[in-house]
Short mmCIF file of C-alpha atoms in Angstrom, two decimals:
data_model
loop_
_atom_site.label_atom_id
_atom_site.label_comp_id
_atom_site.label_asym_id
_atom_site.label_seq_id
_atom_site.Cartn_x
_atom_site.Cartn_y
_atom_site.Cartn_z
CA UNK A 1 109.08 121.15 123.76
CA UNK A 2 108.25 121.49 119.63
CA UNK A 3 104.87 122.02 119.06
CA UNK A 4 103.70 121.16 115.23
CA UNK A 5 100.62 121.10 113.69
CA UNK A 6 98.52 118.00 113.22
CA UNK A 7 96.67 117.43 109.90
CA UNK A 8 94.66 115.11 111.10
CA UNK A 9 93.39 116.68 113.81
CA UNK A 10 94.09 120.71 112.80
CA UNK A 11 95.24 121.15 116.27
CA UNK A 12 99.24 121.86 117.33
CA UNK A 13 100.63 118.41 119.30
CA UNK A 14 103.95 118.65 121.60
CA UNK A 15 106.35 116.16 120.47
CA UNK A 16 108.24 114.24 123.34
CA UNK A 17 111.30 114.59 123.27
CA UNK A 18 111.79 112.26 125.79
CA UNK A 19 110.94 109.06 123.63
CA UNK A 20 114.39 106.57 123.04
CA UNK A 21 113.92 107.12 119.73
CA UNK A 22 111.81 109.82 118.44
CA UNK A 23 111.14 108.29 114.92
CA UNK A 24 110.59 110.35 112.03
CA UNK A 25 109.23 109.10 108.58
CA UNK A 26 109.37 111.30 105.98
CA UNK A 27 107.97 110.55 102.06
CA UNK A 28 111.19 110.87 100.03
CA UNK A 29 111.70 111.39 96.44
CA UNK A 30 110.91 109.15 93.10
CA UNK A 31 114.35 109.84 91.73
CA UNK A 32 113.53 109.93 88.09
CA UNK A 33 114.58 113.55 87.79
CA UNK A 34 117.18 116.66 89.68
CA UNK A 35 116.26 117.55 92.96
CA UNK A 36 114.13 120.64 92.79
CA UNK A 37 113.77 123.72 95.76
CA UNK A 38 110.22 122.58 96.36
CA UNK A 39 112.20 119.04 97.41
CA UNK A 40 114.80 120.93 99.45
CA UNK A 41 111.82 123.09 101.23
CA UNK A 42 110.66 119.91 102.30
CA UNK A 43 113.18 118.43 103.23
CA UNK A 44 115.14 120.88 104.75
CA UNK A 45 111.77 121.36 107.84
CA UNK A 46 112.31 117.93 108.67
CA UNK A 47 115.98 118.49 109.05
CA UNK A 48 115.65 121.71 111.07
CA UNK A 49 113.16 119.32 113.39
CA UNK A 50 115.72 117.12 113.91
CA UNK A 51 118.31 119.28 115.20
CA UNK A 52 116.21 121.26 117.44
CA UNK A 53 114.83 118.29 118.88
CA UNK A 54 118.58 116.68 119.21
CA UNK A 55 119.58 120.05 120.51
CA UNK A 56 116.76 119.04 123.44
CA UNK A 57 118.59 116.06 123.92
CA UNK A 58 116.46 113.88 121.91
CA UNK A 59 117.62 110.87 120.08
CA UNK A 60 116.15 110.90 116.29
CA UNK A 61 115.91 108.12 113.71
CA UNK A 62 114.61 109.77 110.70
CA UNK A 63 113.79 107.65 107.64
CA UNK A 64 113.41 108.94 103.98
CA UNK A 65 112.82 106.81 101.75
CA UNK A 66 113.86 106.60 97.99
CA UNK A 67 110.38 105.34 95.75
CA UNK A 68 112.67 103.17 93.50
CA UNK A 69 109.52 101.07 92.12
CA UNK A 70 106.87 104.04 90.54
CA UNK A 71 105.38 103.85 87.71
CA UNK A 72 106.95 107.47 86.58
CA UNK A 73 110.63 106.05 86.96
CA UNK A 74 110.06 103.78 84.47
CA UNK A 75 107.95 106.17 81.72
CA UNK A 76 111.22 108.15 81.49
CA UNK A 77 113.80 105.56 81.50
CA UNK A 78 111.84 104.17 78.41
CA UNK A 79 111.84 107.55 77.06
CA UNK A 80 115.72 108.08 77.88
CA UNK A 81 116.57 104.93 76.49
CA UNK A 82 117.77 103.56 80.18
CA UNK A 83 117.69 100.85 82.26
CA UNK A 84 115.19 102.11 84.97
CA UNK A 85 117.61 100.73 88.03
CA UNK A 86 120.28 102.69 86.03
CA UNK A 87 118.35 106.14 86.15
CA UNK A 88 116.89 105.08 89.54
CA UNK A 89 120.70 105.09 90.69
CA UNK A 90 121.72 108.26 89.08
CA UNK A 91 119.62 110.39 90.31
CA UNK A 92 119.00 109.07 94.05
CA UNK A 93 122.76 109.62 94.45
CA UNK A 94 122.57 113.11 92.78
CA UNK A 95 119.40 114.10 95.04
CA UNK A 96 121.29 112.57 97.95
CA UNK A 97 124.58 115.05 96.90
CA UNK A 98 122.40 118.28 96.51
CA UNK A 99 120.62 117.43 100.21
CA UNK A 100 124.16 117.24 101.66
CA UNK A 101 125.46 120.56 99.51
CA UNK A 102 122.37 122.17 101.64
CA UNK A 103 124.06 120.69 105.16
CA UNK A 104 120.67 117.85 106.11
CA UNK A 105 121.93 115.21 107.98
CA UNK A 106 122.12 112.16 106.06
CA UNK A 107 118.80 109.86 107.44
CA UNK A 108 119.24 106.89 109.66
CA UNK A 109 118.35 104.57 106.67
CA UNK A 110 116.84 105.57 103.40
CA UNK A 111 115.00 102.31 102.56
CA UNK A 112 114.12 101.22 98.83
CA UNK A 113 110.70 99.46 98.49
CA UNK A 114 113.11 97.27 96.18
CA UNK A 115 114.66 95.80 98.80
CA UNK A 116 111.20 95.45 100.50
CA UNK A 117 109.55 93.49 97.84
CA UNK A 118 109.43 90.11 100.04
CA UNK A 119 107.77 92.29 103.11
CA UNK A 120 105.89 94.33 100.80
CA UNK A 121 104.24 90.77 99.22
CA UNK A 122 103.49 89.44 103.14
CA UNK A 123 101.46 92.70 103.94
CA UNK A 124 99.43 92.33 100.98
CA UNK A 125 98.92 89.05 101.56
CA UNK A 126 98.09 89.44 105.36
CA UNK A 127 95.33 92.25 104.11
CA UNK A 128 93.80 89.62 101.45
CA UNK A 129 93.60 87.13 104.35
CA UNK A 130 91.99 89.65 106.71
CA UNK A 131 89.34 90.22 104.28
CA UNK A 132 89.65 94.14 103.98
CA UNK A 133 91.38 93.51 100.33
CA UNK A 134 90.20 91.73 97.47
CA UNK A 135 91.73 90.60 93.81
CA UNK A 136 90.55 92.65 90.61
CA UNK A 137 91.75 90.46 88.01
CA UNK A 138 95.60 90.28 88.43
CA UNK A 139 95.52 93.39 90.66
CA UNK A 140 95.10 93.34 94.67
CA UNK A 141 92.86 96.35 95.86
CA UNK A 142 91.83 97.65 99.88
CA UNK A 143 88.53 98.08 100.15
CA UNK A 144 88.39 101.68 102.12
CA UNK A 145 84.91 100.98 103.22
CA UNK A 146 85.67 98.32 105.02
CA UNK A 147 87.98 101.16 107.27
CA UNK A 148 85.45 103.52 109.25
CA UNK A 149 88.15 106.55 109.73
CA UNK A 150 89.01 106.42 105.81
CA UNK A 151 89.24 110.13 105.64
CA UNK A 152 90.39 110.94 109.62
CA UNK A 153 93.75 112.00 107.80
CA UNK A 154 93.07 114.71 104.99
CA UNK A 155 89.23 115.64 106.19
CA UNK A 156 87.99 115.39 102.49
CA UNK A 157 85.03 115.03 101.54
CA UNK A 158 83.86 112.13 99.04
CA UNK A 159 83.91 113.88 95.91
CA UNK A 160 87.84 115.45 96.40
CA UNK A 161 88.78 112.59 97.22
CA UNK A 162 87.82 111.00 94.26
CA UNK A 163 89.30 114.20 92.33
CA UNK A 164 92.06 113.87 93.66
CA UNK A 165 92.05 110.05 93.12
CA UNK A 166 91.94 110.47 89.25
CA UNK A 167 94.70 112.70 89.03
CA UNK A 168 97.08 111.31 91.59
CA UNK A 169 98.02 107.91 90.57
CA UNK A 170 94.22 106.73 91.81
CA UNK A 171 91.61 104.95 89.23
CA UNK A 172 88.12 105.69 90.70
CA UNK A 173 85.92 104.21 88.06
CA UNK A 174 87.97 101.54 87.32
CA UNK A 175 85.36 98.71 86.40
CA UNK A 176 84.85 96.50 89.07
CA UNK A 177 86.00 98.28 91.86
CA UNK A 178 83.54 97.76 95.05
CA UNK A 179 84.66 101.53 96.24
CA UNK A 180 85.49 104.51 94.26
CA UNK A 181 88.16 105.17 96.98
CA UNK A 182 89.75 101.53 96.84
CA UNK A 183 93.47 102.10 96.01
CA UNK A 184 96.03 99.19 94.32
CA UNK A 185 97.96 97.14 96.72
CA UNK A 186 99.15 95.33 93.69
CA UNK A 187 99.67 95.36 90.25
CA UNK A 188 100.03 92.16 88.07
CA UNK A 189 102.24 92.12 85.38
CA UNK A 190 101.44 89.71 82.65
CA UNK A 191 105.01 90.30 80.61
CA UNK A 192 107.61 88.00 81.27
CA UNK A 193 110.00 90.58 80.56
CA UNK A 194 108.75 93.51 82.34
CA UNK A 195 112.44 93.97 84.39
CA UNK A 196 110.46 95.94 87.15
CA UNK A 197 108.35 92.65 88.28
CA UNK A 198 108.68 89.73 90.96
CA UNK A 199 107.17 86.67 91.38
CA UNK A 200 105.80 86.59 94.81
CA UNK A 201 103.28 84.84 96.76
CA UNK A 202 100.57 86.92 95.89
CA UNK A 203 101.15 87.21 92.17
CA UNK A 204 103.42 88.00 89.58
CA UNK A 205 104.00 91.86 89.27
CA UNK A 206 105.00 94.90 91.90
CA UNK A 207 103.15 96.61 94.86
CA UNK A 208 101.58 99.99 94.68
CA UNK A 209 102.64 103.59 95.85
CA UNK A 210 101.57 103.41 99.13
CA UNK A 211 101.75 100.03 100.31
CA UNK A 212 105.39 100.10 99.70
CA UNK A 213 105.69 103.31 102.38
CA UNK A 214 103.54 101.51 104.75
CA UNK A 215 105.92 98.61 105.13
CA UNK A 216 108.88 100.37 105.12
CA UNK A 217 108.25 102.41 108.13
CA UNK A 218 106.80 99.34 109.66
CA UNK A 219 110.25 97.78 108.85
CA UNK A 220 112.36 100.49 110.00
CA UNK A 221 111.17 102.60 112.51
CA UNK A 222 107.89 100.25 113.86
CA UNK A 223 104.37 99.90 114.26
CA UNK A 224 103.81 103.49 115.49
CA UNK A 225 105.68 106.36 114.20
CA UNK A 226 106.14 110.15 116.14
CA UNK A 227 105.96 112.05 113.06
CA UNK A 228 104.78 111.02 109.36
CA UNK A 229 106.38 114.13 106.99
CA UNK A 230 105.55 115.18 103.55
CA UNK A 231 104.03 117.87 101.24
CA UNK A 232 100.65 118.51 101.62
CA UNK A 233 100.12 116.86 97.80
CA UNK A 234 100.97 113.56 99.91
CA UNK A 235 98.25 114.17 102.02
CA UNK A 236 95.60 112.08 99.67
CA UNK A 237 95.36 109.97 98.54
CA UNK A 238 99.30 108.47 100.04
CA UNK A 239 99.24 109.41 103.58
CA UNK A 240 95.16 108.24 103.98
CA UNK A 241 95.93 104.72 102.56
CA UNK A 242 99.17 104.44 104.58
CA UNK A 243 96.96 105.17 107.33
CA UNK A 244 94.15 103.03 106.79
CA UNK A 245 96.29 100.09 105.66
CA UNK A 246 98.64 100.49 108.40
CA UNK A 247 95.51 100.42 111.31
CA UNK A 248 94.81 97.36 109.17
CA UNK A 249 98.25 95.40 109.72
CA UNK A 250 97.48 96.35 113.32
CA UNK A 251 99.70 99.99 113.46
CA UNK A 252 97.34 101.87 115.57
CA UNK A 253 98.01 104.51 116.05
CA UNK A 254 99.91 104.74 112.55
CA UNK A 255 101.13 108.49 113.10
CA UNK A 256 100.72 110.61 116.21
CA UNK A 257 101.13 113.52 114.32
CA UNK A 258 101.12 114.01 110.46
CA UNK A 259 103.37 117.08 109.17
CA UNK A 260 103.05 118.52 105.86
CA UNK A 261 105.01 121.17 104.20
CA UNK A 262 103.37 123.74 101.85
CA UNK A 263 105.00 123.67 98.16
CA UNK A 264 107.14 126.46 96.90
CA UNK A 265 105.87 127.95 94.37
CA UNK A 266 107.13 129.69 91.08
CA UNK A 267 104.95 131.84 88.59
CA UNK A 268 101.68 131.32 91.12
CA UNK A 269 101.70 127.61 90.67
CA UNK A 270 103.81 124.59 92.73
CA UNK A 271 106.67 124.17 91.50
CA UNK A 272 106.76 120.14 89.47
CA UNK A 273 107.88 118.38 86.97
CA UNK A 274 104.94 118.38 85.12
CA UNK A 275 104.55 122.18 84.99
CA UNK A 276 108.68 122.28 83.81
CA UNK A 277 108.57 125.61 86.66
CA UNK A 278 111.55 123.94 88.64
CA UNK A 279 114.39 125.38 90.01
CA UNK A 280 117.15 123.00 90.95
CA UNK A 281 119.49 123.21 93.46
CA UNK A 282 122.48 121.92 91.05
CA UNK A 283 122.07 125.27 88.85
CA UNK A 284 122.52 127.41 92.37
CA UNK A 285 125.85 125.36 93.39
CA UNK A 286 128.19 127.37 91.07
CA UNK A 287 126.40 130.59 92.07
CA UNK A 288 125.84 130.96 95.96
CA UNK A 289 126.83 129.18 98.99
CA UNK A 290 124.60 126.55 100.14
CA UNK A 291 124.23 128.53 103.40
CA UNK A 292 122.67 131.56 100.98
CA UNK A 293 120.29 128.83 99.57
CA UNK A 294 119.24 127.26 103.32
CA UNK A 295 118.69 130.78 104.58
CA UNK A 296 116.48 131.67 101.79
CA UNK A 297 114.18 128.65 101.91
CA UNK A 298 114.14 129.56 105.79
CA UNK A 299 112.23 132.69 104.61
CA UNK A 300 109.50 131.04 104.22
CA UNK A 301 107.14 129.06 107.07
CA UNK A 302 106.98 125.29 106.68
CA UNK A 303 103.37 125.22 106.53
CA UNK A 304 102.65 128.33 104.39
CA UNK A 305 105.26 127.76 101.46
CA UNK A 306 104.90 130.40 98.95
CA UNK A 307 106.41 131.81 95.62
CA UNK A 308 110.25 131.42 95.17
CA UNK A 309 112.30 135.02 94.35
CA UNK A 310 115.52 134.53 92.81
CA UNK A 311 116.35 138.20 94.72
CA UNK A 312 116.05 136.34 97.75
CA UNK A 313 119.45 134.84 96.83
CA UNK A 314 121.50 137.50 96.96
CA UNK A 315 119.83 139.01 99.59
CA UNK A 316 121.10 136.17 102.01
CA UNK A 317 124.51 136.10 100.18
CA UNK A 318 124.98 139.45 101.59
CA UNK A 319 123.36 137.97 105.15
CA UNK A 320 126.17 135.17 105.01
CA UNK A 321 129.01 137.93 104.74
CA UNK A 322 127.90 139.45 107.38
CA UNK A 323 127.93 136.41 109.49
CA UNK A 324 131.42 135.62 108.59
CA UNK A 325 131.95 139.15 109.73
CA UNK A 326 130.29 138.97 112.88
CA UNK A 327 131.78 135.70 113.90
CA UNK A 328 135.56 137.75 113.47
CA UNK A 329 134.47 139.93 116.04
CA UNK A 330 135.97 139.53 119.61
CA UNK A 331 133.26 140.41 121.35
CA UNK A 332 129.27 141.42 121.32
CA UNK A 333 126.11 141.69 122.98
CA UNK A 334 124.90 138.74 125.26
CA UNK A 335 124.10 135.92 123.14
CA UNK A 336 121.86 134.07 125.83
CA UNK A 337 118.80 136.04 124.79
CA UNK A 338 118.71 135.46 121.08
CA UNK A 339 119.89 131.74 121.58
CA UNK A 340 116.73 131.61 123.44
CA UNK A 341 114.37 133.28 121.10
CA UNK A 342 115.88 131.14 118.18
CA UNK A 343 115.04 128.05 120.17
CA UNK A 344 111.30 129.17 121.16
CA UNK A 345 110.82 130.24 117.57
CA UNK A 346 111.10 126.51 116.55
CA UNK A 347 109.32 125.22 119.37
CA UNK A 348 106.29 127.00 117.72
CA UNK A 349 105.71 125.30 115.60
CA UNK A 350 109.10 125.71 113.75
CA UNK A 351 109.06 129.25 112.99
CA UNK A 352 112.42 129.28 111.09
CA UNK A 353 111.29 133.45 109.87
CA UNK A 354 111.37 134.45 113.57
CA UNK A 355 114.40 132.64 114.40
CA UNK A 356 116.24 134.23 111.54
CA UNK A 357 115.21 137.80 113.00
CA UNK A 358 117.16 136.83 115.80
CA UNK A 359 120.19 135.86 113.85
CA UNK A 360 120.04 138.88 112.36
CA UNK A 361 119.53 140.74 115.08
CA UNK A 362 122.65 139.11 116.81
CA UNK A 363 124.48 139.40 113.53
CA UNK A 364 124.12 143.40 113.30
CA UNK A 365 124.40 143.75 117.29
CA UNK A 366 127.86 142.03 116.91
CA UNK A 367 128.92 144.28 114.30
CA UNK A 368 127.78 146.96 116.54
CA UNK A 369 130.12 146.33 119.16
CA UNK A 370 129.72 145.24 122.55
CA UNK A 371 131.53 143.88 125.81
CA UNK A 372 130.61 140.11 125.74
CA UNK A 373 132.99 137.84 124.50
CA UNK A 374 130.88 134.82 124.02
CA UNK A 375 128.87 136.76 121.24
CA UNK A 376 130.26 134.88 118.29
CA UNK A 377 130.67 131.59 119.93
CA UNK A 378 127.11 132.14 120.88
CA UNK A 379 126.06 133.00 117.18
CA UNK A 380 128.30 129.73 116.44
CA UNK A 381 126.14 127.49 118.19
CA UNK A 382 122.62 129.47 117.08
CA UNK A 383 123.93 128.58 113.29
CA UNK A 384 125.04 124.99 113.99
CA UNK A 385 121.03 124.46 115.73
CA UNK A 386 119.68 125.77 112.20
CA UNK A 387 122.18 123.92 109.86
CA UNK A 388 123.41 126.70 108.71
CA UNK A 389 127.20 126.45 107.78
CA UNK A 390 129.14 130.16 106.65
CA UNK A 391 132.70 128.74 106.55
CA UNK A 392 134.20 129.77 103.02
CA UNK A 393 134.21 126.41 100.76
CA UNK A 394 131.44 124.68 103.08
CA UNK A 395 129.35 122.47 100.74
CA UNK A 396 132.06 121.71 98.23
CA UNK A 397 132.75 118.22 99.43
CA UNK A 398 128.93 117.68 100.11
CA UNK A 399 127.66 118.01 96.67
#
């Protein structure tokens, strides 16, 4: 049985495996630039969950959702001259690519809030009528005092939040606001022109961040979800408003466990657009197979992150050839063992740098010689359990 960590509660949680299906939300991408490594690090722990949890004889359905209506897609479609559903387009499809390149399993559905806009509206509108949101001119707000566990999710106190609040997204001393911590439902839009705005039932204009992720696993996956993924910069203000607007709508609980993935870091700081310290996965296609790149990110523990080395690369470049080597051989060590250790490794919590010791191990033991013949198929099956695909040319239809 997995075991991951809960945020909310800072204590590890089995995950049953046993559920018809174990459903998965995880906070996707606004795809108004490349996909980065800090997005594939993400990513790429939710994908590893997946298989080890199939590989238990689970049944997944994973949603990741594309955050086609943000207020950052359309900033740099004006600035590229674009139509935002244009850029929107482009670069979901070349995120989408890149994933694939790195061998994730395409989601069960990758929803759009919009294509939610109608839902999104009727959840807004059931909050307003439930008395735990209120209008602010144009704009619909949730009151977070009227929810007593505002906070259960992150554990921060007042004054981070409202840090954090001011420089993710939030407004906290926006005038008239009856709680510093009161986060947009939705925004009016006043110009008729505005191409990113819809006339709904509770006004002219388009919902905010987290509203729209609220719904959407609602829509998809239901009321309660196993797992709700994401960095840890998702943690607040996103993932406490999901959760106290989803207990509102009558989603409790929301999440049974909340997951959050450390960033990857480059020069000592997290790797973003707004720092320009990215490394994206589209410069590394031309230079290292995607198995190289996958095994590198696997370096590092979901839940610690930690700076990026370009040596890493080649390091695992010379890790894959050995692989292909090993799998050559016609015979080896017993596999059974290091199968087994791989498999316990993510069960803890999805320690992906003590499984890869074992690979390794396995890989060198191989090369080593031995008298079991089921030594590569047995590595075979340890690499298809952590993605990770060695065959010469395996990516290039992908990306």
């Amino acid at each position: 049985m997995v075991r991951l960590f809960d945020t909310a509660t800072e204590t590890f949680i089995d995950v049953e495996s046993d559920e018809d299906p174990v459903r998965i939300y995880v906070c996707g991408i606004t795809p108004y630039d490349a996909a980065h490594l800090g997005h594939a690090f993400t990513f790429l722990t939710y994908d590893l969950l997946r298989r080890r949890l199939e590989d238990q004889g689970a049944t997944v359905r994973l949603a990741r959702n594309i955050t086609d209506v943000d207020e950052p897609i359309y900033a740099k479609a004006r600035e590229l001259g674009l139509d935002y559903r244009d850029l929107a387009r482009s670069e979901a499809a070349s995120f989408q690519a890149m994933m694939r390149w790195l061998n994730l399993k395409d989601p069960e559905v990758e929803p759009k809030p919009s294509e939610h806009i109608d839902q999104i509206a009727s959840a807004v509108k059931a909050l307003l009528d439930a008395g735990v949101a209120y209008r602010l001119g144009g704009d619909v707000y949730f009151e977070a005092g009227q929810f007593d566990r505002f906070g259960e999710v992150s554990g921060y106190r007042p004054e981070l939040m409202a840090a954090f609040d001011a420089i993710r997204g939030g407004d906290p001393d926006r005038e008239g606001k009856r709680g510093r911590h009161d986060f947009l439902l939705w925004r009016s839009i006043t110009d008729p022109t505005d191409p990113a705005a819809w006339d709904t039932p509770v006004g002219y204009g388009r919902p905010g961040w987290h509203i729209e992720c609220s719904v959407m696993a609602r829509e998809h996956l239901g009321r309660t979800v196993n797992i709700h993924g994401g960095g840890t910069d998702l943690v607040y203000p996103h993932h406490e408003c999901e959760n106290a607007q989803s207990s509102a709508l009558g989603s409790a609980p929301f999440a049974r466990c909340w997951a959050h993935t450390a960033p990857m870091l480059l020069g000592g700081e997290k790797m973003s657009k707004s720092l320009g310290n990215l490394v994206f996965v589209r410069d590394l296609v031309d230079q290292y197979p995607p198995a190289a790149v996958r095994l590198a990110l696997m370096r590092y523990h979901y839940r610690s992150g930690g700076e990026w080395r370009a040596d890493a690369l080649a390091a695992t470049a010379a890790e894959v050839e050995a692989i292909r080597a090993a799998l050559a051989r016609p015979d080896g060590p017993d596999p059974a063992p290091f199968l087994a250790r791989v498999r316990d490794a993510l069960d803890d919590d999805l320690d992906t740098p003590a499984a890869l010791r074992a690979v390794r191990e396995l890989t060198e033991a191989i090369l080593s010689g031995g008298s079991c013949e089921r030594a590569a198929a047995g590595l075979a099956k340890i690499l298809d359990l952590l993605g990770v695909d060695v065959a010469p040319g395996a990516g290039a239809g992908r990306a």
